[in-house]
Amino acid sequence: MDEAALLAALPLLAFQAVVIFARMGAAVMLLPGIGEAELPAPVRLGIGVGFVPVLLPVLGDSLPTVPDALPDIARLLLVEIGIGIWIGSLARVAMLGLSIAAQFIAGAMGLTSALVQDPALGQGGTALSRLIGLAAVVMVMTTGLHHLAIAAMAESYAVLPAGLGFPAEEVAQSIVAAGADNLGLALRLSAPFLVGAVIANVGLGLLARLAPQIQVYFVAVPGQVLAGIALLALLMPAFMGVAMPAIQASFSALPGAH
């Protein structure tokens, strides 16, 4: 391509680069590991921009040309941002089951008063939920599961070409299904702790009736916390062993994943 042809193609290439960045940048901001709130926004932005020179030569022929009307340009970019948010949100929801399970477990252990800011939940959460949420991110990054999400982002153009509209029905169905699956995962992971808490509270209630002179609350709280920590340490390998295949299955079901 000579200089004149390159100059003539620059407006189209610039527009197509913006189209790619709209989808990739939106997805990167929500992707587990890469899109964590602890990672500075300029770094996440740079990662999103980094997809542009990689994908532009591959997708150039399939990307739309510059629309004539400004509203059409805005509509196209908004659709691409929406698709990116959808893909990133599905990947993010796949990780929420662990944080929700940790919230349930913290309640069963009596640790709900130990609150920290948890960006994964969008509000204050328990210290245990933040710890397990970060552990899940580390596991995803070390096992390479994040490659599935990144590949799905790149391959999403095969099933959702740019410029063909927003699949609203499919988006709604997938988000509802992902939320239900991860709530079920949270209940499965926290079930031993919830059952143990119910049994312990029933026993303490009987003890309070049989020996009312004993200050059951002051006796029970330290034991409840220690027993919960011991059970968590014992079950953590099984905990992650159940969670990681579920996360892998969720990443494998992302739009564009093979």
mmCIF file of C-alpha atoms in Angstrom:
data_model
loop_
_atom_site.group_PDB
_atom_site.id
_atom_site.type_symbol
_atom_site.label_atom_id
_atom_site.label_comp_id
_atom_site.label_asym_id
_atom_site.label_seq_id
_atom_site.Cartn_x
_atom_site.Cartn_y
_atom_site.Cartn_z
ATOM 1 C CA MET A 1 0.000 0.000 0.000
ATOM 2 C CA ASP A 2 1.506 3.302 -1.108
ATOM 3 C CA GLU A 3 1.382 6.514 0.880
ATOM 4 C CA ALA A 4 -1.635 7.948 -0.951
ATOM 5 C CA ALA A 5 -3.667 4.775 -0.474
ATOM 6 C CA LEU A 6 -2.700 4.634 3.199
ATOM 7 C CA LEU A 7 -3.790 8.223 3.760
ATOM 8 C CA ALA A 8 -7.078 7.506 1.998
ATOM 9 C CA ALA A 9 -7.670 4.439 4.188
ATOM 10 C CA LEU A 10 -6.822 6.145 7.494
ATOM 11 C CA PRO A 11 -10.372 7.399 8.269
ATOM 12 C CA LEU A 12 -11.817 3.910 7.769
ATOM 13 C CA LEU A 13 -9.029 2.254 9.775
ATOM 14 C CA ALA A 14 -9.470 4.756 12.599
ATOM 15 C CA PHE A 15 -13.222 4.129 12.718
ATOM 16 C CA GLN A 16 -12.757 0.357 12.696
ATOM 17 C CA ALA A 17 -10.184 0.659 15.486
ATOM 18 C CA VAL A 18 -12.721 2.584 17.574
ATOM 19 C CA VAL A 19 -15.346 -0.097 16.860
ATOM 20 C CA ILE A 20 -13.004 -2.839 18.093
ATOM 21 C CA PHE A 21 -12.004 -0.852 21.152
ATOM 22 C CA ALA A 22 -15.648 -0.190 22.045
ATOM 23 C CA ARG A 23 -16.303 -3.913 22.489
ATOM 24 C CA MET A 24 -12.913 -4.996 23.806
ATOM 25 C CA GLY A 25 -12.489 -2.053 26.176
ATOM 26 C CA ALA A 26 -15.920 -2.544 27.720
ATOM 27 C CA ALA A 27 -15.274 -6.260 28.228
ATOM 28 C CA VAL A 28 -11.797 -5.735 29.701
ATOM 29 C CA MET A 29 -13.157 -3.344 32.333
ATOM 30 C CA LEU A 30 -15.277 -6.192 33.746
ATOM 31 C CA LEU A 31 -13.114 -9.231 33.061
ATOM 32 C CA PRO A 32 -12.025 -11.144 36.203
ATOM 33 C CA GLY A 33 -8.372 -10.598 37.009
ATOM 34 C CA ILE A 34 -7.753 -8.010 34.309
ATOM 35 C CA GLY A 35 -10.695 -5.803 35.235
ATOM 36 C CA GLU A 36 -10.270 -5.820 39.011
ATOM 37 C CA ALA A 37 -10.785 -2.505 40.794
ATOM 38 C CA GLU A 38 -7.314 -2.843 42.347
ATOM 39 C CA LEU A 39 -5.778 -2.603 38.868
ATOM 40 C CA PRO A 40 -5.378 1.068 37.880
ATOM 41 C CA ALA A 41 -7.825 2.260 35.240
ATOM 42 C CA PRO A 42 -5.037 3.369 32.830
ATOM 43 C CA VAL A 43 -3.644 -0.174 32.891
ATOM 44 C CA ARG A 44 -7.042 -1.671 32.091
ATOM 45 C CA LEU A 45 -7.501 0.940 29.385
ATOM 46 C CA GLY A 46 -4.114 0.055 27.924
ATOM 47 C CA ILE A 47 -5.021 -3.632 27.827
ATOM 48 C CA GLY A 48 -8.218 -2.784 25.961
ATOM 49 C CA VAL A 49 -6.292 -0.650 23.470
ATOM 50 C CA GLY A 50 -3.803 -3.491 23.033
ATOM 51 C CA PHE A 51 -6.485 -5.641 21.422
ATOM 52 C CA VAL A 52 -6.934 -3.143 18.585
ATOM 53 C CA PRO A 53 -3.676 -3.714 16.618
ATOM 54 C CA VAL A 54 -4.037 -7.464 17.166
ATOM 55 C CA LEU A 55 -7.612 -7.774 15.888
ATOM 56 C CA LEU A 56 -7.775 -5.006 13.282
ATOM 57 C CA PRO A 57 -5.725 -6.835 10.595
ATOM 58 C CA VAL A 58 -7.785 -9.995 11.157
ATOM 59 C CA LEU A 59 -11.238 -8.412 11.301
ATOM 60 C CA GLY A 60 -10.724 -5.507 8.916
ATOM 61 C CA ASP A 61 -12.733 -6.975 6.021
ATOM 62 C CA SER A 62 -15.662 -7.986 8.258
ATOM 63 C CA LEU A 63 -15.974 -4.687 10.118
ATOM 64 C CA PRO A 64 -18.557 -2.135 8.966
ATOM 65 C CA THR A 65 -17.664 0.981 7.050
ATOM 66 C CA VAL A 66 -18.288 4.457 8.408
ATOM 67 C CA PRO A 67 -22.048 5.190 8.444
ATOM 68 C CA ASP A 68 -23.172 8.378 6.763
ATOM 69 C CA ALA A 69 -25.268 9.707 9.663
ATOM 70 C CA LEU A 70 -23.937 10.571 13.115
ATOM 71 C CA PRO A 71 -26.851 8.809 14.909
ATOM 72 C CA ASP A 72 -25.950 5.597 13.074
ATOM 73 C CA ILE A 73 -22.345 5.904 14.253
ATOM 74 C CA ALA A 74 -23.476 6.450 17.840
ATOM 75 C CA ARG A 75 -25.891 3.506 17.626
ATOM 76 C CA LEU A 76 -23.184 1.207 16.277
ATOM 77 C CA LEU A 77 -20.721 2.151 19.013
ATOM 78 C CA LEU A 78 -23.346 1.805 21.752
ATOM 79 C CA VAL A 79 -24.225 -1.684 20.511
ATOM 80 C CA GLU A 80 -20.558 -2.677 20.535
ATOM 81 C CA ILE A 81 -20.117 -1.306 24.056
ATOM 82 C CA GLY A 82 -23.225 -3.195 25.139
ATOM 83 C CA ILE A 83 -21.920 -6.468 23.708
ATOM 84 C CA GLY A 84 -18.600 -5.933 25.474
ATOM 85 C CA ILE A 85 -20.360 -5.231 28.772
ATOM 86 C CA TRP A 86 -22.459 -8.374 28.264
ATOM 87 C CA ILE A 87 -19.427 -10.619 27.722
ATOM 88 C CA GLY A 88 -17.498 -9.055 30.595
ATOM 89 C CA SER A 89 -20.513 -9.250 32.901
ATOM 90 C CA LEU A 90 -21.034 -12.954 32.191
ATOM 91 C CA ALA A 91 -17.386 -13.595 33.049
ATOM 92 C CA ARG A 92 -17.713 -11.476 36.193
ATOM 93 C CA VAL A 93 -20.923 -13.216 37.290
ATOM 94 C CA ALA A 94 -19.126 -16.552 36.942
ATOM 95 C CA MET A 95 -16.881 -15.451 39.819
ATOM 96 C CA LEU A 96 -19.619 -14.076 42.059
ATOM 97 C CA GLY A 97 -20.703 -17.494 43.295
ATOM 98 C CA LEU A 98 -17.588 -17.712 45.466
ATOM 99 C CA SER A 99 -18.075 -14.260 46.977
ATOM 100 C CA ILE A 100 -21.741 -14.948 47.719
ATOM 101 C CA ALA A 101 -20.867 -18.312 49.261
ATOM 102 C CA ALA A 102 -18.268 -16.585 51.434
ATOM 103 C CA GLN A 103 -20.913 -14.106 52.589
ATOM 104 C CA PHE A 104 -23.121 -17.016 53.683
ATOM 105 C CA ILE A 105 -20.175 -18.724 55.377
ATOM 106 C CA ALA A 106 -19.187 -15.551 57.223
ATOM 107 C CA GLY A 107 -22.735 -15.263 58.521
ATOM 108 C CA ALA A 108 -22.648 -18.857 59.738
ATOM 109 C CA MET A 109 -19.297 -18.223 61.451
ATOM 110 C CA GLY A 110 -20.416 -14.994 63.105
ATOM 111 C CA LEU A 111 -18.010 -12.802 61.133
ATOM 112 C CA THR A 112 -20.540 -10.495 59.503
ATOM 113 C CA SER A 113 -19.336 -7.544 61.579
ATOM 114 C CA ALA A 114 -15.872 -7.669 59.961
ATOM 115 C CA LEU A 115 -16.701 -5.579 56.886
ATOM 116 C CA VAL A 116 -14.439 -4.295 54.123
ATOM 117 C CA GLN A 117 -15.120 -2.633 50.798
ATOM 118 C CA ASP A 118 -15.675 -5.408 48.265
ATOM 119 C CA PRO A 119 -15.694 -4.180 44.633
ATOM 120 C CA ALA A 120 -16.833 -7.626 43.459
ATOM 121 C CA LEU A 121 -20.128 -7.188 45.311
ATOM 122 C CA GLY A 122 -20.353 -3.459 44.655
ATOM 123 C CA GLN A 123 -20.691 -2.626 48.338
ATOM 124 C CA GLY A 124 -19.285 -3.450 51.738
ATOM 125 C CA GLY A 125 -18.763 -7.159 52.234
ATOM 126 C CA THR A 126 -17.226 -9.401 54.817
ATOM 127 C CA ALA A 127 -13.477 -9.788 55.027
ATOM 128 C CA LEU A 128 -13.929 -13.490 54.298
ATOM 129 C CA SER A 129 -15.797 -12.827 51.049
ATOM 130 C CA ARG A 130 -13.049 -10.481 49.877
ATOM 131 C CA LEU A 131 -10.366 -13.017 50.808
ATOM 132 C CA ILE A 132 -12.057 -15.873 48.954
ATOM 133 C CA GLY A 133 -12.894 -13.613 46.011
ATOM 134 C CA LEU A 134 -9.235 -12.652 45.616
ATOM 135 C CA ALA A 135 -8.206 -16.294 46.031
ATOM 136 C CA ALA A 136 -10.563 -17.201 43.191
ATOM 137 C CA VAL A 137 -9.008 -14.527 40.956
ATOM 138 C CA VAL A 138 -5.538 -15.875 41.735
ATOM 139 C CA MET A 139 -6.679 -19.417 40.929
ATOM 140 C CA VAL A 140 -8.210 -18.306 37.632
ATOM 141 C CA MET A 141 -5.051 -16.476 36.588
ATOM 142 C CA THR A 142 -2.643 -19.228 37.654
ATOM 143 C CA THR A 143 -4.648 -22.013 35.989
ATOM 144 C CA GLY A 144 -4.993 -20.039 32.757
ATOM 145 C CA LEU A 145 -8.796 -19.956 32.771
ATOM 146 C CA HIS A 146 -8.697 -16.262 31.901
ATOM 147 C CA HIS A 147 -7.467 -17.326 28.456
ATOM 148 C CA LEU A 148 -10.931 -18.798 27.817
ATOM 149 C CA ALA A 149 -12.561 -15.436 28.495
ATOM 150 C CA ILE A 150 -10.033 -13.528 26.382
ATOM 151 C CA ALA A 151 -10.464 -15.989 23.507
ATOM 152 C CA ALA A 152 -14.244 -15.640 23.770
ATOM 153 C CA MET A 153 -13.910 -11.862 23.511
ATOM 154 C CA ALA A 154 -11.844 -12.148 20.334
ATOM 155 C CA GLU A 155 -13.983 -14.901 18.801
ATOM 156 C CA SER A 156 -17.239 -13.113 19.615
ATOM 157 C CA TYR A 157 -17.033 -11.388 16.235
ATOM 158 C CA ALA A 158 -17.665 -14.764 14.580
ATOM 159 C CA VAL A 159 -21.062 -15.146 16.274
ATOM 160 C CA LEU A 160 -21.849 -11.457 16.836
ATOM 161 C CA PRO A 161 -20.397 -9.498 13.903
ATOM 162 C CA ALA A 162 -20.058 -5.769 14.424
ATOM 163 C CA GLY A 163 -22.950 -3.778 13.022
ATOM 164 C CA LEU A 164 -25.648 -6.473 13.174
ATOM 165 C CA GLY A 165 -27.524 -5.173 16.216
ATOM 166 C CA PHE A 166 -27.827 -6.019 19.889
ATOM 167 C CA PRO A 167 -29.130 -9.518 20.800
ATOM 168 C CA ALA A 168 -31.345 -8.307 23.661
ATOM 169 C CA GLU A 169 -33.277 -11.561 24.143
ATOM 170 C CA GLU A 170 -30.142 -13.686 24.240
ATOM 171 C CA VAL A 171 -28.494 -11.232 26.639
ATOM 172 C CA ALA A 172 -31.412 -11.363 29.079
ATOM 173 C CA GLN A 173 -31.632 -15.157 28.987
ATOM 174 C CA SER A 174 -27.899 -15.666 29.482
ATOM 175 C CA ILE A 175 -27.645 -13.239 32.406
ATOM 176 C CA VAL A 176 -30.623 -14.812 34.198
ATOM 177 C CA ALA A 177 -29.208 -18.309 33.632
ATOM 178 C CA ALA A 178 -25.734 -17.272 34.820
ATOM 179 C CA GLY A 179 -27.158 -15.658 37.945
ATOM 180 C CA ALA A 180 -29.217 -18.738 38.789
ATOM 181 C CA ASP A 181 -26.266 -21.078 38.217
ATOM 182 C CA ASN A 182 -23.965 -19.083 40.456
ATOM 183 C CA LEU A 183 -26.526 -18.707 43.226
ATOM 184 C CA GLY A 184 -26.877 -22.492 43.155
ATOM 185 C CA LEU A 185 -23.090 -22.813 43.302
ATOM 186 C CA ALA A 186 -22.983 -20.452 46.295
ATOM 187 C CA LEU A 187 -25.572 -22.533 48.139
ATOM 188 C CA ARG A 188 -23.723 -25.778 47.401
ATOM 189 C CA LEU A 189 -20.406 -24.363 48.613
ATOM 190 C CA SER A 190 -21.838 -22.870 51.787
ATOM 191 C CA ALA A 191 -24.184 -25.769 52.644
ATOM 192 C CA PRO A 192 -21.826 -27.529 55.135
ATOM 193 C CA PHE A 193 -21.365 -24.304 57.086
ATOM 194 C CA LEU A 194 -25.056 -23.441 57.067
ATOM 195 C CA VAL A 195 -26.035 -26.917 58.241
ATOM 196 C CA GLY A 196 -23.344 -26.800 60.926
ATOM 197 C CA ALA A 197 -24.562 -23.385 62.102
ATOM 198 C CA VAL A 198 -28.158 -24.624 62.363
ATOM 199 C CA ILE A 199 -27.109 -27.684 64.362
ATOM 200 C CA ALA A 200 -24.882 -25.592 66.639
ATOM 201 C CA ASN A 201 -27.613 -23.028 67.294
ATOM 202 C CA VAL A 202 -30.160 -25.742 68.074
ATOM 203 C CA GLY A 203 -27.703 -27.285 70.522
ATOM 204 C CA LEU A 204 -26.985 -23.929 72.134
ATOM 205 C CA GLY A 205 -30.688 -23.244 72.451
ATOM 206 C CA LEU A 206 -31.196 -26.544 74.265
ATOM 207 C CA LEU A 207 -28.198 -25.789 76.481
ATOM 208 C CA ALA A 208 -29.656 -22.389 77.367
ATOM 209 C CA ARG A 209 -32.911 -24.031 78.438
ATOM 210 C CA LEU A 210 -31.220 -26.797 80.410
ATOM 211 C CA ALA A 211 -28.653 -24.550 82.113
ATOM 212 C CA PRO A 212 -29.974 -20.976 82.102
ATOM 213 C CA GLN A 213 -27.239 -19.842 84.468
ATOM 214 C CA ILE A 214 -24.622 -20.310 81.719
ATOM 215 C CA GLN A 215 -23.966 -17.274 79.523
ATOM 216 C CA VAL A 216 -24.380 -19.206 76.289
ATOM 217 C CA TYR A 217 -23.645 -16.269 73.977
ATOM 218 C CA PHE A 218 -20.225 -15.510 75.466
ATOM 219 C CA VAL A 219 -19.325 -19.195 75.421
ATOM 220 C CA ALA A 220 -20.632 -19.871 71.923
ATOM 221 C CA VAL A 221 -19.230 -16.993 69.860
ATOM 222 C CA PRO A 222 -15.506 -17.841 70.185
ATOM 223 C CA GLY A 223 -16.245 -21.518 69.612
ATOM 224 C CA GLN A 224 -18.387 -20.702 66.586
ATOM 225 C CA VAL A 225 -15.612 -18.645 64.999
ATOM 226 C CA LEU A 226 -12.879 -21.195 65.753
ATOM 227 C CA ALA A 227 -14.992 -24.112 64.525
ATOM 228 C CA GLY A 228 -15.836 -22.211 61.341
ATOM 229 C CA ILE A 229 -12.187 -21.406 60.632
ATOM 230 C CA ALA A 230 -11.206 -25.036 61.240
ATOM 231 C CA LEU A 231 -13.981 -26.300 58.945
ATOM 232 C CA LEU A 232 -13.032 -23.771 56.272
ATOM 233 C CA ALA A 233 -9.375 -24.831 56.404
ATOM 234 C CA LEU A 234 -10.434 -28.472 56.160
ATOM 235 C CA LEU A 235 -12.825 -27.974 53.255
ATOM 236 C CA MET A 236 -10.934 -25.321 51.263
ATOM 237 C CA PRO A 237 -9.373 -27.817 48.786
ATOM 238 C CA ALA A 238 -12.797 -29.330 48.097
ATOM 239 C CA PHE A 239 -14.280 -25.818 48.037
ATOM 240 C CA MET A 240 -11.988 -24.731 45.214
ATOM 241 C CA GLY A 241 -12.245 -28.157 43.580
ATOM 242 C CA VAL A 242 -15.975 -27.617 43.130
ATOM 243 C CA ALA A 243 -15.758 -23.932 42.234
ATOM 244 C CA MET A 244 -13.051 -23.995 39.555
ATOM 245 C CA PRO A 245 -14.782 -26.493 37.204
ATOM 246 C CA ALA A 246 -17.958 -24.415 37.526
ATOM 247 C CA ILE A 247 -16.041 -21.255 36.597
ATOM 248 C CA GLN A 248 -14.409 -23.071 33.677
ATOM 249 C CA ALA A 249 -17.824 -24.214 32.431
ATOM 250 C CA SER A 250 -19.144 -20.649 32.673
ATOM 251 C CA PHE A 251 -16.162 -19.257 30.750
ATOM 252 C CA SER A 252 -16.570 -21.978 28.124
ATOM 253 C CA ALA A 253 -20.196 -20.909 27.631
ATOM 254 C CA LEU A 254 -19.339 -17.264 26.905
ATOM 255 C CA PRO A 255 -20.428 -15.933 23.490
ATOM 256 C CA GLY A 256 -17.689 -16.850 21.049
ATOM 257 C CA ALA A 257 -16.059 -19.500 23.259
ATOM 258 C CA HIS A 258 -15.369 -22.885 21.686
#
